[in-house]
Structures are given as C-alpha cells and as structure tokens.
Coordinates of C-alpha atoms and ligand atoms in Angstrom, one line a residue:
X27 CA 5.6 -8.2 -18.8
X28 CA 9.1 -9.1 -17.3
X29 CA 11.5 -6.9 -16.7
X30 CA 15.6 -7.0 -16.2
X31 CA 18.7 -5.3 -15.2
X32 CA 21.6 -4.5 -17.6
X33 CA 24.4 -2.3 -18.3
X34 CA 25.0 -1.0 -21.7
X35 CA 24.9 1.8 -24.2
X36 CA 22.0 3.6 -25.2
X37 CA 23.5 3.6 -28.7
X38 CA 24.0 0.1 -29.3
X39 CA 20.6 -1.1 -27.9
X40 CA 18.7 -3.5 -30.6
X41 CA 15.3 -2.8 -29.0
X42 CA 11.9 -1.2 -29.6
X43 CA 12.4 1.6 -27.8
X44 CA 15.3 3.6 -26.0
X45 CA 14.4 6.0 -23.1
X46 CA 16.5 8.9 -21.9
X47 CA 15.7 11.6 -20.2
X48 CA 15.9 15.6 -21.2
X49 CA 16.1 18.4 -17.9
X50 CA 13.8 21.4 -18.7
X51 CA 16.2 24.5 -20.4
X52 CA 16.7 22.0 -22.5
X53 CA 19.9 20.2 -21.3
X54 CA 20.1 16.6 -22.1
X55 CA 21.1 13.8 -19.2
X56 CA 24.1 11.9 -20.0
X57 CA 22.3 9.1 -21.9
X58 CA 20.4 11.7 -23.9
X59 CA 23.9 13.1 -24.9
X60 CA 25.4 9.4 -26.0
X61 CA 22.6 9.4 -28.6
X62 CA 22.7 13.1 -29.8
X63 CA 26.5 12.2 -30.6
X64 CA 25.8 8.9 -32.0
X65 CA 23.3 10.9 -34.5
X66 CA 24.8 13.9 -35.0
X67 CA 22.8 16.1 -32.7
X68 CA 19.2 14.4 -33.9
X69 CA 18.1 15.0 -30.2
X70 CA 19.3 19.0 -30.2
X71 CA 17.9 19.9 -33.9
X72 CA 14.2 18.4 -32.1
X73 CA 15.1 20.8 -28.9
X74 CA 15.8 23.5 -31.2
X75 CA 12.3 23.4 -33.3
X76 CA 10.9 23.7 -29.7
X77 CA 8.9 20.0 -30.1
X78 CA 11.0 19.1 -26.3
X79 CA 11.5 21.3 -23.4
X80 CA 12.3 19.1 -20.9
X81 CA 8.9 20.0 -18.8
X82 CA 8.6 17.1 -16.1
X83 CA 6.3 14.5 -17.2
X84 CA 6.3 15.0 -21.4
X85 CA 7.6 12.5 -23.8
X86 CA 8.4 13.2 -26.8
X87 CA 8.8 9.9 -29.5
X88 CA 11.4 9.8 -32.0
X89 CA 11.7 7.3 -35.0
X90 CA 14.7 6.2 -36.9
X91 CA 17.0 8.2 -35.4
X92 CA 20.8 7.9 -36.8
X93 CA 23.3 6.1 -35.4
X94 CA 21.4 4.3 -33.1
X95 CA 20.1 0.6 -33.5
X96 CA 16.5 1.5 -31.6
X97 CA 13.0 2.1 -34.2
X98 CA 12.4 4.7 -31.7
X99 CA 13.9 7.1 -29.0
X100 CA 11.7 8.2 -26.7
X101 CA 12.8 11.9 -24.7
X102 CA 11.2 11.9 -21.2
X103 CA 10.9 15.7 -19.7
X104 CA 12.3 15.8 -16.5
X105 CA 12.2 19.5 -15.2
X106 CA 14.5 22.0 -13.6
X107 CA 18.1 19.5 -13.0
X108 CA 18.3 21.7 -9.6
X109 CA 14.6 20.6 -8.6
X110 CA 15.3 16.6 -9.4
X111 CA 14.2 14.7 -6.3
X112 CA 12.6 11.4 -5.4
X113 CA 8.9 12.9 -6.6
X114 CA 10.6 14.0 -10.4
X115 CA 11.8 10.5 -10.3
X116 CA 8.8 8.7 -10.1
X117 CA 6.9 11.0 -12.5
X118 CA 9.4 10.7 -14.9
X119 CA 9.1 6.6 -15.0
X120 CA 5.2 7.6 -14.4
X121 CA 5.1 9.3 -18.1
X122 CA 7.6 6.9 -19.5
X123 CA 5.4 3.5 -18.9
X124 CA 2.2 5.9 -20.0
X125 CA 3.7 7.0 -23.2
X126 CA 4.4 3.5 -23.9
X127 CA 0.9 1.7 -23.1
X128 CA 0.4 3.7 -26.2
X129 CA 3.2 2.3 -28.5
X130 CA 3.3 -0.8 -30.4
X131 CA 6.9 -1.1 -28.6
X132 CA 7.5 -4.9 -27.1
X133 CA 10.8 -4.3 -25.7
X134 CA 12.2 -1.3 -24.0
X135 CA 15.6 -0.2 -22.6
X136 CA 15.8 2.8 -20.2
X137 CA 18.1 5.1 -19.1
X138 CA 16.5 6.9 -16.3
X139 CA 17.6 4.8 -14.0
X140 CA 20.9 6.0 -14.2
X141 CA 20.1 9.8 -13.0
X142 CA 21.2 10.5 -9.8
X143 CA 18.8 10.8 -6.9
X144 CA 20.1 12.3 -3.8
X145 CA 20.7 10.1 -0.7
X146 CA 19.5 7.1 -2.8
X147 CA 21.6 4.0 -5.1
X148 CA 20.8 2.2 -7.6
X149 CA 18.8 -0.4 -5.8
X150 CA 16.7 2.4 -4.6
X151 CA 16.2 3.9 -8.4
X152 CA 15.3 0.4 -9.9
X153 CA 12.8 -0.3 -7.4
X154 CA 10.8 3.0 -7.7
X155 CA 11.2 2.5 -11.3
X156 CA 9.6 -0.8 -11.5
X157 CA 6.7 0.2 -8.9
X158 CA 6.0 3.5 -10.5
X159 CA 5.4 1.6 -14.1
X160 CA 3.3 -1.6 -12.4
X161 CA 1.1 1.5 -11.3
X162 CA 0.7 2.4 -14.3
X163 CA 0.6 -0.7 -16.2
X164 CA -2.3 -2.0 -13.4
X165 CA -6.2 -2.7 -14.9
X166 CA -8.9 -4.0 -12.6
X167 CA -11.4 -5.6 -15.2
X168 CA -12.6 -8.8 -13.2
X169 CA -16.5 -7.1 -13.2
X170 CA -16.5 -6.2 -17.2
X171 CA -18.8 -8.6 -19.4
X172 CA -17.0 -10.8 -21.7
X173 CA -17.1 -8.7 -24.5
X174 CA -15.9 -5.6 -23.3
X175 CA -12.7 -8.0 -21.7
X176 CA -11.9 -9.3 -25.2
X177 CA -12.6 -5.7 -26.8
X178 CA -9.7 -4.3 -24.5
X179 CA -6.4 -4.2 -26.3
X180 CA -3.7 -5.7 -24.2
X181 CA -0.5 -4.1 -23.4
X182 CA 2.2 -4.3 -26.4
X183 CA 5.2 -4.5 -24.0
X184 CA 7.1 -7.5 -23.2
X185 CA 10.4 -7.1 -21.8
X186 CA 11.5 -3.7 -20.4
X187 CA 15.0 -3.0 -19.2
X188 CA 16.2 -1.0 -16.7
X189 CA 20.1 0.1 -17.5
X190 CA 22.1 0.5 -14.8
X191 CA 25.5 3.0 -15.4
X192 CA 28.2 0.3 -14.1
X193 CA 28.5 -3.9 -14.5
X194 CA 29.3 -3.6 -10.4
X195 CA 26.0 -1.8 -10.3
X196 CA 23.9 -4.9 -11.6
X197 CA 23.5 -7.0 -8.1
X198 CA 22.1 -4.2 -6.2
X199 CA 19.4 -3.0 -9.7
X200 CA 19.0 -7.3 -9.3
X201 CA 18.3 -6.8 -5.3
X202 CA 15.8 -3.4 -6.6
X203 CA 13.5 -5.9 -8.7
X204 CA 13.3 -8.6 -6.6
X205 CA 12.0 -6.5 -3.7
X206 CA 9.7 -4.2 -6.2
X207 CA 8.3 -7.4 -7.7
X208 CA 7.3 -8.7 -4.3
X209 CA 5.8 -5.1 -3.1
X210 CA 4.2 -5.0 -6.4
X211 CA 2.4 -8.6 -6.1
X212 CA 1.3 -7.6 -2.6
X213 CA 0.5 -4.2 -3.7
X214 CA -1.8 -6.0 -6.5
X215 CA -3.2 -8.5 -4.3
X216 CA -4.3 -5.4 -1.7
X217 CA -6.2 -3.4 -5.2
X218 CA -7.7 -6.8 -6.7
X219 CA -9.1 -7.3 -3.3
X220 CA -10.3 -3.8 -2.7
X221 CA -11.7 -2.9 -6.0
X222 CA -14.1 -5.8 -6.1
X223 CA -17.8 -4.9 -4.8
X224 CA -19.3 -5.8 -1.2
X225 CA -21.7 -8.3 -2.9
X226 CA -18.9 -10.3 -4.0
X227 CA -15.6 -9.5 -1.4
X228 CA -17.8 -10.7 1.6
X229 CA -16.3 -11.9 4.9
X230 CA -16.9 -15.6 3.4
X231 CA -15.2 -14.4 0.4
X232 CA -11.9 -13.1 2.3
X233 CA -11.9 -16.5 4.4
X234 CA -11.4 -18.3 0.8
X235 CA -9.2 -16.3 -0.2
X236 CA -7.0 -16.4 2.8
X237 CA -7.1 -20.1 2.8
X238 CA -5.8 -19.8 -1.2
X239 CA -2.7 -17.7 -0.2
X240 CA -1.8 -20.5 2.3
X241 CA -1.8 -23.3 -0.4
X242 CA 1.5 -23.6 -1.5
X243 CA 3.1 -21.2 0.2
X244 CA 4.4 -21.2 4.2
X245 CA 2.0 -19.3 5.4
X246 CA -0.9 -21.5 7.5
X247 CA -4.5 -20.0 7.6
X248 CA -6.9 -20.6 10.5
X249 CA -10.1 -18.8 10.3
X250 CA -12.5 -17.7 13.5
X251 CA -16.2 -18.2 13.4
X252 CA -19.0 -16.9 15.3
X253 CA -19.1 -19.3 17.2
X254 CA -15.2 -19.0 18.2
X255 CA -15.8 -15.4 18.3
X256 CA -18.3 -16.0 21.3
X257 CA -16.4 -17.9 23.2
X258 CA -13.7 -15.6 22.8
X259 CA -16.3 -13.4 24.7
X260 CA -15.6 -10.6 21.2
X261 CA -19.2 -8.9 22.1
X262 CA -17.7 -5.9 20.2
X263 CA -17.0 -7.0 17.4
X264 CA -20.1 -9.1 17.0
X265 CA -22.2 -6.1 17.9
X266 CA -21.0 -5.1 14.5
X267 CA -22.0 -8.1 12.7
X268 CA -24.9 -9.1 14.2
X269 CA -26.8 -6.6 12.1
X270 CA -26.0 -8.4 8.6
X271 CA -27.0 -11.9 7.3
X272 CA -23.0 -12.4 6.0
X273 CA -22.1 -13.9 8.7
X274 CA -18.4 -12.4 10.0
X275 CA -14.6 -13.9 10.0
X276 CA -11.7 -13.9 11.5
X277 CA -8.8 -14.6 9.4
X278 CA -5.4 -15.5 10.9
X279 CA -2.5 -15.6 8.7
X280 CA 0.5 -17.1 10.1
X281 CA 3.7 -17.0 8.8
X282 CA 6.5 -18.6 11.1
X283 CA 9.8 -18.0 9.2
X284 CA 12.1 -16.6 11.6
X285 CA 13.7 -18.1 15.2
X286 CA 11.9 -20.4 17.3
X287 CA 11.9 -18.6 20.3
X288 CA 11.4 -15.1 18.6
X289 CA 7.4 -13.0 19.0
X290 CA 5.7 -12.7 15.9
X291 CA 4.8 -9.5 14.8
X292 CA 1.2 -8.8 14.2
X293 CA -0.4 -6.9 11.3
X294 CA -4.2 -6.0 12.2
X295 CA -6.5 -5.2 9.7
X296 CA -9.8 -3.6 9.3
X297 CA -11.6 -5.9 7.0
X298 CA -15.3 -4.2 6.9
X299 CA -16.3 -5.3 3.8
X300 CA -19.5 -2.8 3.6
X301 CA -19.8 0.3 5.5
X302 CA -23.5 1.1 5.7
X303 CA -22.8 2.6 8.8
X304 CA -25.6 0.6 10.8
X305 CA -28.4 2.2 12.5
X306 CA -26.6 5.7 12.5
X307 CA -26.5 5.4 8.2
X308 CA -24.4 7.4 6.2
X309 CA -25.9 9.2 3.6
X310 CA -26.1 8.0 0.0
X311 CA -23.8 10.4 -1.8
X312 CA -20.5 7.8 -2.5
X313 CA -21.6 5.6 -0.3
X314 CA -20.5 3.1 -2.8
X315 CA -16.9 3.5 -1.6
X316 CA -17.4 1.9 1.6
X317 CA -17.0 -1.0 -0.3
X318 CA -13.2 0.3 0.3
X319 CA -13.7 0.1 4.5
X320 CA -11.7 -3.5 3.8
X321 CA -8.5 -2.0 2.5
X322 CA -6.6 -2.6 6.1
X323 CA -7.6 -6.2 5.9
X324 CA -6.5 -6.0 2.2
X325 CA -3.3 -4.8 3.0
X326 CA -2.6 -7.5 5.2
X327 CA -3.3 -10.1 2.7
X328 CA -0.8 -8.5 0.4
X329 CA 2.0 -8.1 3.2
X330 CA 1.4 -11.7 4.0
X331 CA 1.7 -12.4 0.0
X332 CA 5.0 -10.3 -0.5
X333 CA 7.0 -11.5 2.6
X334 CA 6.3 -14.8 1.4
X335 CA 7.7 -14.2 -1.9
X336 CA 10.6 -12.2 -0.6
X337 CA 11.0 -15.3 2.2
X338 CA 12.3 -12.8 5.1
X339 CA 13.2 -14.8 8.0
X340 CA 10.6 -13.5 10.5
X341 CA 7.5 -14.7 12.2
X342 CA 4.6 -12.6 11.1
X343 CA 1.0 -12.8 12.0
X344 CA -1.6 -10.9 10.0
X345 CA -4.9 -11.0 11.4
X346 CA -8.3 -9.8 9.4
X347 CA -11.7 -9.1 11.4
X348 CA -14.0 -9.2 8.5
X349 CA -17.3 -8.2 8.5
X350 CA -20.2 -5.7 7.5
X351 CA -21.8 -3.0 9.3
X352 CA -25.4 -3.1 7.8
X353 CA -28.8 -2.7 9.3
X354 CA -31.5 -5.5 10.3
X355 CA -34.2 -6.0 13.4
X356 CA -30.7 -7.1 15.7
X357 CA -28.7 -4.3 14.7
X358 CA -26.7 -2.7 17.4
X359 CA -28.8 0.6 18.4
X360 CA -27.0 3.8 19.5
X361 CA -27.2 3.6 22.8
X362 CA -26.1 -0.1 23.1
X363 CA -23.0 -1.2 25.7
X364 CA -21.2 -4.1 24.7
X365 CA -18.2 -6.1 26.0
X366 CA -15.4 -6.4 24.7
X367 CA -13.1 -9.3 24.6
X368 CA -10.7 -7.5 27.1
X369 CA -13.4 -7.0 30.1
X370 CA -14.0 -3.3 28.8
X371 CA -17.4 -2.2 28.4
X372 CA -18.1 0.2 25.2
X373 CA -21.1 2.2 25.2
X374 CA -22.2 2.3 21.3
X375 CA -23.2 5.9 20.7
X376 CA -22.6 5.8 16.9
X377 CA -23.0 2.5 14.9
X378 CA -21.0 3.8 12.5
X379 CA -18.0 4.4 14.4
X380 CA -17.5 0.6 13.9
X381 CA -14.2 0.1 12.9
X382 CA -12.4 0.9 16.4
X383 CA -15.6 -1.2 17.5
X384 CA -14.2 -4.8 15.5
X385 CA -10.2 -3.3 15.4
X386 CA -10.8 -3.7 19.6
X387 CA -11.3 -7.4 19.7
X388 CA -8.9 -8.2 17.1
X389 CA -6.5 -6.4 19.0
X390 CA -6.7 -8.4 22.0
X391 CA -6.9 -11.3 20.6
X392 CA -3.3 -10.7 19.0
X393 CA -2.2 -9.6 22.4
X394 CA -3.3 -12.5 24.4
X395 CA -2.5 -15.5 21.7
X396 CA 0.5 -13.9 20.6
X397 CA 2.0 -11.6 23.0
X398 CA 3.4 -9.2 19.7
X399 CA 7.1 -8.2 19.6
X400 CA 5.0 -5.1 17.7
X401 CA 1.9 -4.8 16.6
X402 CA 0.2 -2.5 13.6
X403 CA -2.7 -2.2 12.7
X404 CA -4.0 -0.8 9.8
X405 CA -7.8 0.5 9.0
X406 CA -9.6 2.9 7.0
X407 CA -10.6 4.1 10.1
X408 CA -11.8 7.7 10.1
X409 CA -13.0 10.6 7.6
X410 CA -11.3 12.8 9.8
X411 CA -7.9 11.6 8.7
X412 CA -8.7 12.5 5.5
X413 CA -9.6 16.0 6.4
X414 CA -6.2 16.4 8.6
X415 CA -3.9 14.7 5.9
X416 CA -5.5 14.4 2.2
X417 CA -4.6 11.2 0.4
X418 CA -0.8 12.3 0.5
X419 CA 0.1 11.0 3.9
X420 CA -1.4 7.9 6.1
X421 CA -2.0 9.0 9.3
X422 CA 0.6 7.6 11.8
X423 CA 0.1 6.7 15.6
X424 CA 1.9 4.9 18.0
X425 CA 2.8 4.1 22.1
X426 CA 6.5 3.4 21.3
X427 CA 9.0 6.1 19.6
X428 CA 11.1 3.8 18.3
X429 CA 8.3 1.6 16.3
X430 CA 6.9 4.7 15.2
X431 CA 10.8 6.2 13.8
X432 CA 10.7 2.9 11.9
X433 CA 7.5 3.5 10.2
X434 CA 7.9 6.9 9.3
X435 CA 11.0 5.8 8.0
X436 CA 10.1 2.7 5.9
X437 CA 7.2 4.8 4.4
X438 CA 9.6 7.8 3.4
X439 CA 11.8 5.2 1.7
X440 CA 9.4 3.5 -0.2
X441 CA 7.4 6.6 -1.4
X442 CA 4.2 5.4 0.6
X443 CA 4.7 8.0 3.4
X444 CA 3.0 8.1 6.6
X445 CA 2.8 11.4 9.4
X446 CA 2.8 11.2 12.6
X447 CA -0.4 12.8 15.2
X448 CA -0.4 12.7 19.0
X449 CA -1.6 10.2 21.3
X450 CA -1.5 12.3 24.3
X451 CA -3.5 11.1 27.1
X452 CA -5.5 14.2 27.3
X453 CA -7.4 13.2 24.5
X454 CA -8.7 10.2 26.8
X455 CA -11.3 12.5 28.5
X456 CA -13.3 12.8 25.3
X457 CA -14.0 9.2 25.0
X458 CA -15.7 8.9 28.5
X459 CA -19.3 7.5 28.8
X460 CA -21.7 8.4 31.5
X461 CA -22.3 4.1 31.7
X462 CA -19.9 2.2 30.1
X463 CA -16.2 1.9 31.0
X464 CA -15.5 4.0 27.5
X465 CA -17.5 5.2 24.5
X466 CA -17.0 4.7 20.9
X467 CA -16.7 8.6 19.9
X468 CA -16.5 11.4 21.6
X469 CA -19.1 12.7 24.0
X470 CA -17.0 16.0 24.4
X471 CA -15.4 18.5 21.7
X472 CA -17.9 17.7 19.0
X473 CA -16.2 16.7 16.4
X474 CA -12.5 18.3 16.7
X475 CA -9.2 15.4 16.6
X476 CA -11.5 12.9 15.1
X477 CA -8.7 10.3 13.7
X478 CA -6.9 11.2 17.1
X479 CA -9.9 10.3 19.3
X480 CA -10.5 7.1 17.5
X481 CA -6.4 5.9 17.3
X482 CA -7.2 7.2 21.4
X483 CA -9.9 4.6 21.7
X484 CA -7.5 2.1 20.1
X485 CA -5.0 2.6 22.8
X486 CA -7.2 1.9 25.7
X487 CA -7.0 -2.0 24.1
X488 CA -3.5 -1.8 23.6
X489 CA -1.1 -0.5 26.1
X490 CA 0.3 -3.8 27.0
X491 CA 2.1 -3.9 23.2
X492 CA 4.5 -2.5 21.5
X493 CA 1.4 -0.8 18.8
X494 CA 1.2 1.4 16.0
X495 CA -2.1 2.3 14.1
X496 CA -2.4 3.5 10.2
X497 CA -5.4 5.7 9.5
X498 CA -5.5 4.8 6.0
X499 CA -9.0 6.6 5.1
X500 CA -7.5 9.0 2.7
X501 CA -4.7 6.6 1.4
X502 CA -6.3 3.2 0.9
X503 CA -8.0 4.7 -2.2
X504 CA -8.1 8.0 -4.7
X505 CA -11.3 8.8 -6.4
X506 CA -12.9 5.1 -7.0
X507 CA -9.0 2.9 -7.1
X508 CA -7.7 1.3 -4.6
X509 CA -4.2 2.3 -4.5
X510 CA -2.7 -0.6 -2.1
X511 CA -1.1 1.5 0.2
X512 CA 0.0 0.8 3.1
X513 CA 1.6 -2.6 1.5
X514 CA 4.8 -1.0 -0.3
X515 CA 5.2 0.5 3.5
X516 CA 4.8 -2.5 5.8
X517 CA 6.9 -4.5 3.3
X518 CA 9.7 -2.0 3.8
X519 CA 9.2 -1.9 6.8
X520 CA 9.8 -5.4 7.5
X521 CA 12.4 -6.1 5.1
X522 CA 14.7 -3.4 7.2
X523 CA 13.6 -5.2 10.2
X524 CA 14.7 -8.2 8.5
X525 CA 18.0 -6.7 7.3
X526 CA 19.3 -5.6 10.5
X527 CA 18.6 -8.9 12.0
X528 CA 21.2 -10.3 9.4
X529 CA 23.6 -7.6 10.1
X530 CA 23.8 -8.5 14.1
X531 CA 23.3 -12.0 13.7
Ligands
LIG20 N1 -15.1 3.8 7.4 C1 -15.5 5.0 8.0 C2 -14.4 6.1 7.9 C3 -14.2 6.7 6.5 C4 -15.2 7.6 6.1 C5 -13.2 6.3 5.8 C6 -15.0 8.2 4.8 C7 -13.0 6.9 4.5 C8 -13.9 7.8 4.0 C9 -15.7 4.8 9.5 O1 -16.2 3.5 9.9 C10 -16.6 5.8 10.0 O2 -17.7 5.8 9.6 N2 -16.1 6.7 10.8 C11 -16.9 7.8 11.3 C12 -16.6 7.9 12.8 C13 -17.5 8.9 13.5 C14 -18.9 8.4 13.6 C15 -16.9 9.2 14.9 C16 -16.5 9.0 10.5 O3 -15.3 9.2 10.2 O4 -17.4 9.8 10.2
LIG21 MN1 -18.3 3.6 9.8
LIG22 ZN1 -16.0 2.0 8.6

C-alpha cells in the first residue's frame, strides 16, 4: 500500500472510498457536512433512521451517494466532540483502516485528518494516522504452510490519501509520512523479529540479521563472540549462556552520522531469545512467550532501521547481548557468583533473574568503548513491571532528569508512552549479598518494587552515564503480538534530539 498527502474536497474525490467522520449526538464534522450538502442531506436522512450515531469506533458504509464522485462514503463514529483527544483520534483511524481490510476499495481519501486535535498540527495528525492504520494493516504469516499463505486474501487497498484542510498544510502532512513511514518500518522490523519462535530467532539468527541491516545502508555491524566475550572478562553474561548449546552474541550496530567529535548515543537491548528461566524454571503455563524476552534487542534493530531511513545526523550505537537462558550439566546454579565485566561480583540467587545478569555486561561495554553522551537500554526485564503498569505504560527509569523529561516526552508524543518509578538509593540495600559485591534479586522485602529492584541492580553498572532503562515486560507484547514498542518512542525520541541540533547549529 502507499499512501499520500493532498488537499481537496471530499465532494469531488474520484476514488473508492471517501472517509469523514460523524461526532456521537449525531453532528457531522466539517467534511461530513460538505457531502450531506453535495447530496442533499444523504448523510442526515441515514442519522435520522438511527443506522449512525456517531459512537467512537463504528463505520457505517454508504454506496452511491448523490452528488459525490466516490462508489462509497464511509461515516466513521467518533464520540462525544467535547471528549475528542489524541486516544479518539487514533481509534477513529483504527476503525477506519478495519472497516476497509474488509472492502473491495483500492483507493481511499480521508478526511479525519483534518479534525482538530488539541496541542497537535497537521504533521502530528498525519503521522498517528498512518501508524494507527500500519497497525492495523500488519500480518505476521512467515510460520504458515504454503497453502494456508496463498489461501489468505490480500489486502484490496492500494493508495490511501490523507487530506489535509489547506495547500500550505501539505509540507508538514509530507514531513508526518515520512517520519510515520520510517517508525513504521522500524516498528515492523521490531514485530517480524519478535513474533518469530526461539527455534528459529536464535542468537546466530539476530547476528545475520544484523549483518543484513548493515548491507546497503550506513550502519557497520561488528558482532562479539565467546571468545571476545571472555576476554572482555563478561563472566555475567556468559553465566547466562553457558547453560545452552546456541552459542551467544553480541551485536554492535554502529551508525556514525553526526559530527566527528560528537559521543554516540547507545541503545542497549535485551536480546534473550528463550526465557526458560535456567535452573530456577518458570513454570509451563505461557511459557511460550518467552520467546518475546528479545523484544529490547528487537527494538534496537528497528531504531537502527528507522534512523537510517530517516538519515538523522547523529552517531548512534545500538548494542544487542543475545542469548538463551536454558538448562544443561554447566548451567549457572543458584548460588553461583560471577564477575562481571566491570570488577563487580554478582551472587546468582535466581537464574532466572537473567536479564539484569546479560543487560550488566553489555552496559559496560558501551560505557568503556564508547563513553555514551546517553545511554538507554531497553529489556523485557521484569514481571513486576507488568503488575505496576499493565501494557499501557513502559516503565521508565533513569540517573539524569533531564534524559528522563525527554523520554517521557518523546513517548507522550508519539502515543508509545512511558512512566516514570524511583531510583532512590534506598532500594540499594535489598540487592546486598552476604558474599558477593551484589546480588541478582532481592535478599530483603520478598518480592515488593520488583521492576525497581532490578532497574536498582542496573544502576550499580551505570553511574558513570548519562542512563535510562525501559521495563518493557508489559509493552513489548499484548496477548501473543508483538507490538514494537518502544521503537515509535526511541525514534521520537531521537528525531527531537536531532531537531534541536538543527535549530542551534
Ligand atoms: N523475562 C523475564 C521477565 C518477564 C516475565 C517479562 C513475564 C514479561 C513477562 C525475566 O527474565 C524474569 O524472569 N524476571 C523475574 C525476576 C525475578 C526472578 C526477580 C521475574 O520477573 O519473575
Ligand atoms: Mn528470566
Ligand atoms: Zn528474561
């Protein structure tokens, strides 16, 4: 499907399919008007037989209707006009691009674009529109036998327009697509990654593809093996991997497209592409979606991906440690104490609190070879984020106000929100080990502040960095999808970062 930017009336269109949008007590938005004149109130006499109230997120199809040049008008509810904020927006787009995955339509104009969102423009509306329909638009079918692929009826729509109300207003809806396009390929990239299975989206397997995303493009791929990993002196991390045959990576992703002289930022991912949970197991009930423990790493692949495409002039490092956490005669044993890259020893007292176990190494290693401007890491880290925040909000940490304002920020903006927890050094008593310089969960307080304690344990490796750290658990995926967040995020986050460079340079 491709989409474009115009500026015309609803009237007039030649198309498949018009769009305009109806507010609940049954009052039509400006475009919905323009077409009940045109056809001599086609639009009310429907409102009247009580087939369209304007509930948020119903359609309603119309054929033939007079005076226009469209086969079909299709009537999007909207709800109360009062109540019409960034979230009625998006579901209005949402039920749009649903109601037409079901047409025949190949070509569609629409005029929700044009109703007002408050505090936003028209950049803002065409982005959300064209993110909100890729959502919906998006199959993962890569595992299906042939015959159920070719049995699947492929989307009818071609070219979809998004009107904007003004010719002055087409640069910025222009601006709005580019930058949704580029989310949306990362955003993509992040899913196709995290929907496949362990068996097949191994550490090996994230390697490959990391080298493919450097063909081509600017961004130069180096990857770290064992080996390099034990020189590096990463015991932590390899305590992870040492109980699996896959043997684990660690993918650098450089992309050097800002000034010479300037620190990179770094984007650390948690790239565990099987969560068994080692010698402490998890249980078997959905185990399956610790095939999803990867999604930080995935996200990384498609920030790298998107800030390519969108060729921001910054340096940007995105750094994967890939690996499982299974169980074999070498596994790490509760109990264990490892050391970590940094000098710090880590008494192992739950194999399965692994992520902060491989995030540790990582972490230092993009300290020491890179010495960060910032640093942000994401990782599917703990279940407790999901208890403390749902899968509405990603769970936000950070040493540095001003990186963490940013985040918040870029997240609200985009509609991939984050909220913020404490990294009070209180919490640093509840990681102490009786043996080890610090232990990888809590040995006091049970189970209470559990994303806290583990963002807590991320901090002992980071203080020397400008850091942040997204608890993803109960974002990365809903039900068995990945969703891609934190890409549309990090992208916006960047792109500001990117934008106020321009504006003081
Ligand atoms: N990958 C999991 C966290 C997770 C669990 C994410 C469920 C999403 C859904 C992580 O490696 C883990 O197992 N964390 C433990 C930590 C605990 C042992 C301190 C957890 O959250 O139970
Ligand atoms: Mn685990
Ligand atoms: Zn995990």
């Amino acid at each position: 499907m491709e989409y474009f930017i115009k500026s015309g009336n609803p009237e007039k269109q030649r198309v498949a399919c018009v769009i305009v949008g109806i507010f609940d007590r049954r009052s039509l938005s400006e475009a919905a008007a323009t077409i009940d004149t045109a056809s001599e109130g086609a639009i009310g006499s429907v409102m009247r037989r009580g087939d369209m109230d304007g509930k948020a997120g119903s359609t309603l199809m119309l054929h033939n209707v007079p005076g226009t040049f469209a086969d079909r008008v299709m009537l999007v509810g909207l709800g109360k006009e009062r109540n019409f904020d960034e979230a009625a927006y998006r579901k209005a787009h949402t039920a749009a691009a649903k109601a037409l995955r079901q047409t025949g339509a190949i070509d569609a104009v629409s005029y929700l674009t044009h109703l007002p969102v408050k505090s936003r423009d028209f950049q803002w509306n065409v982005t959300q529109a064209v993110l909100a329909t890729q959502e919906v638009y998006y199959r993962f079918d890569e595992c299906r036998g042939a015959k159920a692929r070719e049995k699947e009826t492929p989307a009818k729509l071609e070219r979809y327009t998004f009107d904007v109300p003004r010719r002055s207003d087409l640069p910025s809806g222009e601006r709005g697509l580019v930058e949704a396009l580029a989310i949306d390929k990362g955003v993509t990239l992040a899913k196709n990654l995290s929907n496949l299975p362990g068996n097949l989206c191994t550490p090996t397997y994230l390697a490959d593809e990391a080298r493919k995303l450097a063909t081509g493009s600017p961004i130069k791929t180096k990857i770290l093996e064992k080996a390099d990993m034990e020189k590096l002196g990463m015991g932590s991390l390899l305590s992870v991997a040492q109980g699996s045959s896959q043997p684990p990576k660690l993918i650098v992703m450089e992309y050097m497209k800002g000034p010479k002289t300037e620190k990179p930022i770094a984007l650390v991912g948690k790239g565990l592409t099987f969560d068994a949970g080692g010698i402490s197991i998890k249980p078997a009930a959905q185990m399956d979606e610790m095939k999803f423990d990867m999604c930080g790493g995935a996200s990384v692949f498609g920030t790298m991906a998107a800030i390519a495409e969108l060729k921001l002039p910054l340096n940007v490092v995105g750094i994967v440690a890939a690996t499982e956490n299974l169980i074999n005669g070498e596994a790490t044993k509760p109990g264990d104490i490892v050391t970590s890259m940094a000098g710090i020893t880590i008494e192992v007292l739950n194999t399965d609190a692994e992520g902060r176990l491989i995030l540790c190494d990582a972490l230092t290693y993009a300290e020491q070879h890179y010495e960060p401007s910032f640093c942000i890491d994401m990782a599917t880290l703990t279940g407790a984020c999901v208890v403390a925040l749902g899968n509405v909000a990603t769970g936000l940490f950070s040493n540095n106000p001003a990186l963490g304002r940013s985040l918040l920020a870029a997240g609200d903006q985009v509609g991939d929100r984050a909220w913020e927890l404490p990294l009070w050094a209180d919490y640093d008593e509840n990681i102490k080990s009786e043996f080890a310089d610090v232990a990888n969960i809590a040995t006091r307080g049970g189970r209470e502040a559990g994303a806290i304690i583990g963002a807590t344990f991320l901090h002992r490796f980071t203080k020397r960095m400008k850091w942040a750290h997204l608890d993803i658990a109960g974002t990365a995926w809903i039900g068995k999808k990945a969703t891609g967040r934190p890409v549309p995020l990090l992208v916006q986050y960047l792109l500001n970062v990117a934008a106020r460079r321009t504006e003081s340079a």
